[in-house]
CSV table of C-alpha atoms and ligand atoms in Angstrom, one decimal:
chain,number,residue,atom,x,y,z
A,1,MET,CA,19.1,0.0,11.3
A,2,ASP,CA,15.5,0.9,10.5
A,3,VAL,CA,14.8,4.3,8.9
A,4,SER,CA,13.0,6.4,11.6
A,5,LEU,CA,9.5,7.1,10.2
A,6,THR,CA,6.5,9.0,11.3
A,7,ILE,CA,3.4,7.3,9.9
A,8,ARG,CA,0.2,9.3,9.4
A,9,SER,CA,-2.8,9.6,7.2
A,10,ALA,CA,-2.0,11.4,4.0
A,11,ALA,CA,-3.3,15.0,3.7
A,12,PRO,CA,-4.6,16.5,0.4
A,13,GLU,CA,-1.3,18.4,0.0
A,14,ASP,CA,0.7,15.1,0.1
A,15,GLU,CA,-0.8,14.0,-3.3
A,16,PRO,CA,2.1,15.1,-5.5
A,17,GLY,CA,4.7,13.5,-3.2
A,18,VAL,CA,2.8,10.3,-2.9
A,19,ILE,CA,2.3,10.0,-6.6
A,20,ALA,CA,6.0,10.8,-7.2
A,21,LEU,CA,6.8,7.9,-4.8
A,22,TRP,CA,4.4,5.5,-6.6
A,23,ARG,CA,5.9,6.4,-9.9
A,24,ALA,CA,9.5,5.9,-8.6
A,25,CYS,CA,8.3,2.5,-7.3
A,26,ASP,CA,6.8,1.6,-10.7
A,27,LEU,CA,3.4,1.2,-9.1
A,28,VAL,CA,1.3,3.3,-11.5
A,29,ALA,CA,-0.3,1.0,-14.0
A,30,SER,CA,-1.4,2.5,-17.3
A,31,TYR,CA,-5.1,1.7,-16.5
A,32,ASN,CA,-5.0,3.6,-13.1
A,33,ASP,CA,-5.2,7.3,-12.5
A,34,PRO,CA,-3.1,7.7,-9.4
A,35,GLY,CA,-4.5,11.1,-8.4
A,36,ALA,CA,-8.1,9.7,-8.6
A,37,ASP,CA,-7.0,6.6,-6.6
A,38,PHE,CA,-5.4,8.8,-3.9
A,39,ARG,CA,-8.4,11.1,-3.6
A,40,PHE,CA,-11.0,8.2,-3.7
A,41,ALA,CA,-9.2,6.2,-0.9
A,42,ARG,CA,-8.8,9.3,1.3
A,43,ALA,CA,-12.5,10.2,0.9
A,44,GLY,CA,-13.8,6.8,1.8
A,45,ALA,CA,-15.2,6.0,5.2
A,46,CYS,CA,-13.4,2.6,5.1
A,47,SER,CA,-10.2,3.4,3.4
A,48,ASP,CA,-7.2,5.7,3.7
A,49,VAL,CA,-3.7,6.4,2.4
A,50,LEU,CA,-1.0,6.2,5.0
A,51,VAL,CA,2.4,7.8,4.5
A,52,GLY,CA,5.7,7.4,6.2
A,53,VAL,CA,7.8,10.5,6.5
A,54,ASP,CA,11.4,10.7,7.5
A,55,ASP,CA,12.9,13.3,9.8
A,56,THR,CA,13.4,15.7,6.9
A,57,ASP,CA,9.6,15.4,6.2
A,58,ARG,CA,10.1,13.5,3.0
A,59,ILE,CA,7.5,11.0,2.1
A,60,CYS,CA,9.4,7.7,1.7
A,61,GLY,CA,6.8,5.1,2.3
A,62,SER,CA,3.1,4.6,1.5
A,63,VAL,CA,0.3,2.1,1.8
A,64,MET,CA,-3.3,2.4,0.7
A,65,VAL,CA,-5.5,0.5,3.1
A,66,GLY,CA,-9.2,-0.2,3.3
A,67,HIS,CA,-11.8,-2.9,4.1
A,68,ASP,CA,-14.9,-4.0,2.3
A,69,GLY,CA,-16.9,-4.9,5.4
A,70,HIS,CA,-15.2,-8.3,5.6
A,71,ARG,CA,-11.5,-8.4,4.6
A,72,GLY,CA,-8.8,-5.8,4.7
A,73,TRP,CA,-6.9,-4.9,1.5
A,74,LEU,CA,-3.5,-3.3,1.0
A,75,TYR,CA,-2.5,-1.4,-2.2
A,76,TYR,CA,0.4,0.9,-3.2
A,77,VAL,CA,2.8,-0.6,-0.7
A,78,ALA,CA,5.9,1.5,-1.5
A,79,SER,CA,9.3,2.2,-0.1
A,80,ALA,CA,11.5,4.9,-1.8
A,81,PRO,CA,14.3,3.2,-3.8
A,82,ASP,CA,17.1,4.9,-1.8
A,83,VAL,CA,15.8,3.6,1.6
A,84,ARG,CA,15.0,0.0,0.6
A,85,GLY,CA,16.2,-2.6,3.1
A,86,GLY,CA,15.7,0.0,5.9
A,87,GLY,CA,12.5,-1.3,7.3
A,88,VAL,CA,10.2,1.2,5.6
A,89,GLY,CA,8.2,-1.5,3.7
A,90,ARG,CA,7.7,-3.4,6.9
A,91,GLN,CA,6.7,-0.4,8.9
A,92,MET,CA,4.1,0.6,6.3
A,93,VAL,CA,2.6,-2.8,6.1
A,94,GLU,CA,2.5,-3.1,9.9
A,95,ALA,CA,0.8,0.3,10.1
A,96,ALA,CA,-1.9,-0.8,7.7
A,97,GLU,CA,-2.4,-4.0,9.7
A,98,GLY,CA,-2.8,-1.8,12.8
A,99,TRP,CA,-5.3,0.4,11.0
A,100,LEU,CA,-7.4,-2.7,10.0
A,101,ARG,CA,-7.1,-4.3,13.5
A,102,GLU,CA,-8.5,-1.1,15.1
A,103,ARG,CA,-11.5,-1.5,12.8
A,104,GLY,CA,-12.2,-5.1,13.8
A,105,VAL,CA,-10.8,-6.6,10.5
A,106,VAL,CA,-9.2,-10.0,11.1
A,107,LYS,CA,-7.5,-10.7,7.8
A,108,ALA,CA,-5.4,-8.6,5.5
A,109,GLN,CA,-5.1,-9.4,1.8
A,110,LEU,CA,-3.3,-8.0,-1.2
A,111,LEU,CA,-2.7,-8.6,-4.8
A,112,VAL,CA,0.7,-9.0,-6.5
A,113,ARG,CA,0.9,-8.5,-10.2
A,114,GLU,CA,2.2,-11.5,-12.2
A,115,THR,CA,5.1,-9.3,-13.3
A,116,ASN,CA,6.1,-8.4,-9.7
A,117,THR,CA,6.4,-11.8,-8.1
A,118,LYS,CA,9.8,-10.9,-6.6
A,119,VAL,CA,8.0,-9.1,-3.8
A,120,VAL,CA,6.3,-12.3,-2.7
A,121,SER,CA,9.3,-13.1,-0.4
A,122,PHE,CA,9.0,-9.6,1.2
A,123,TYR,CA,5.4,-10.3,2.1
A,124,GLU,CA,6.3,-13.8,3.3
A,125,ARG,CA,8.9,-12.3,5.7
A,126,LEU,CA,6.0,-10.3,7.1
A,127,GLY,CA,3.8,-13.3,7.7
A,128,PHE,CA,1.7,-13.3,4.5
A,129,GLU,CA,1.0,-16.6,2.7
A,130,VAL,CA,0.2,-17.2,-1.0
A,131,ALA,CA,-3.5,-18.0,-1.1
A,132,PRO,CA,-4.6,-20.3,-3.9
A,133,ARG,CA,-7.6,-18.3,-5.3
A,134,VAL,CA,-8.8,-17.3,-8.7
A,135,ILE,CA,-9.2,-13.5,-8.7
A,136,MET,CA,-11.9,-12.3,-11.1
A,137,GLY,CA,-12.5,-8.7,-12.0
A,138,LYS,CA,-14.7,-6.5,-14.0
A,139,TRP,CA,-14.2,-2.8,-14.8
A,140,LEU,CA,-17.3,-0.8,-13.9
A,141,GLY,CA,-16.0,2.7,-14.9
A,142,ARG,CA,-15.8,5.7,-12.6
A,143,THR,CA,-18.7,8.1,-12.2
A,144,GLY,CA,-18.0,11.6,-10.8
B,201,LIG,C1,8.5,-4.3,-1.6
B,201,LIG,C2,9.1,-3.1,-0.9
B,201,LIG,C3,7.9,-2.3,-0.4
B,201,LIG,C4,10.0,-3.5,0.3
B,201,LIG,O1,10.4,-2.3,1.0
B,201,LIG,P1,11.7,-2.3,1.9
B,201,LIG,O2,11.6,-1.0,2.6
B,201,LIG,O3,12.9,-2.6,1.1
B,201,LIG,O4,11.4,-3.5,2.9
B,201,LIG,P2,12.0,-3.7,4.4
B,201,LIG,O5,13.3,-3.1,4.5
B,201,LIG,O6,11.0,-3.3,5.4
B,201,LIG,O7,12.1,-5.3,4.4
B,201,LIG,C5,11.3,-6.1,5.3
B,201,LIG,C6,11.9,-7.5,5.2
B,201,LIG,O8,11.6,-8.0,3.9
B,201,LIG,C7,12.9,-8.4,3.3
B,201,LIG,N1,12.8,-8.0,1.9
B,201,LIG,C8,12.6,-6.8,1.4
B,201,LIG,N2,12.5,-6.8,0.0
B,201,LIG,C9,12.7,-8.1,-0.3
B,201,LIG,C10,12.7,-8.9,-1.5
B,201,LIG,N3,12.5,-8.3,-2.7
B,201,LIG,N4,12.9,-10.2,-1.4
B,201,LIG,C11,13.0,-10.8,-0.3
B,201,LIG,N5,13.0,-10.2,0.9
B,201,LIG,C12,12.8,-8.9,0.9
B,201,LIG,C13,13.9,-7.6,4.0
B,201,LIG,O9,15.2,-8.2,3.9
B,201,LIG,C14,13.4,-7.5,5.4
B,201,LIG,O10,13.7,-8.8,6.1
B,201,LIG,P3,14.0,-8.9,7.7
B,201,LIG,O11,12.6,-9.2,8.2
B,201,LIG,O12,14.9,-10.0,7.8
B,201,LIG,O13,14.5,-7.6,8.1
B,201,LIG,C15,10.0,-2.2,-1.9
B,201,LIG,O14,10.9,-3.0,-2.5
B,201,LIG,C16,9.2,-1.5,-2.9
B,201,LIG,O15,8.7,-0.4,-2.7
B,201,LIG,N6,9.1,-2.1,-4.1
B,201,LIG,C17,8.4,-1.5,-5.3
B,201,LIG,C18,6.9,-1.4,-5.1
B,201,LIG,C19,6.3,-2.7,-5.0
B,201,LIG,O16,6.5,-3.7,-5.7
B,201,LIG,N7,5.3,-2.8,-4.0
B,201,LIG,C20,4.6,-4.0,-3.7
B,201,LIG,C21,3.4,-4.1,-4.6
B,201,LIG,S1,2.4,-5.6,-4.4
């Protein structure tokens, strides 16, 4: 049976709980500052961090969602290790899809690290397809 979740936008005071979840899910890469990522996404007009809280008010799911004026993007999709298989991941992804749809975005995309390809089947269960694209990136540095 699915874990019963309340999904809402993260509040500033959720930052420690969200970062703890990201760490428990091994989502914090050495080159990312999770606190800066959390605050930057929350502050954006076209982005947010959604959290899923259970009936004890524990944050057990997250997704960072945003759009670039064209496509929607999902990051930090996380389900706490002890609730995996209970529908938390699905509910978080579907909430992000709803967030994007409400803003007129017709396609959601996400990146999977080469070292994490086991999650590809999870996304395929939710209707995502592997897209044959070459992703190019360049670090610009953070100001402020
Ligand atoms: C990927 C992750 C979010 C899945 O969360 P979850 O709560 O276990 O997922 P759900 O229970 O909602 O599963 C949804 C469906 O996907 C399937 N599924 C979940 N994980 C799967 C996996 N690794 N491989 C294949 N199928 C998987 C479930 O069986 C379920 O199938 P159903 O439609 O038949 O019910 C979770 O494993 C996680 O947080 N992993 C670490 C962080 C991570 O890698 N995030 C993705 C970054 S790109």
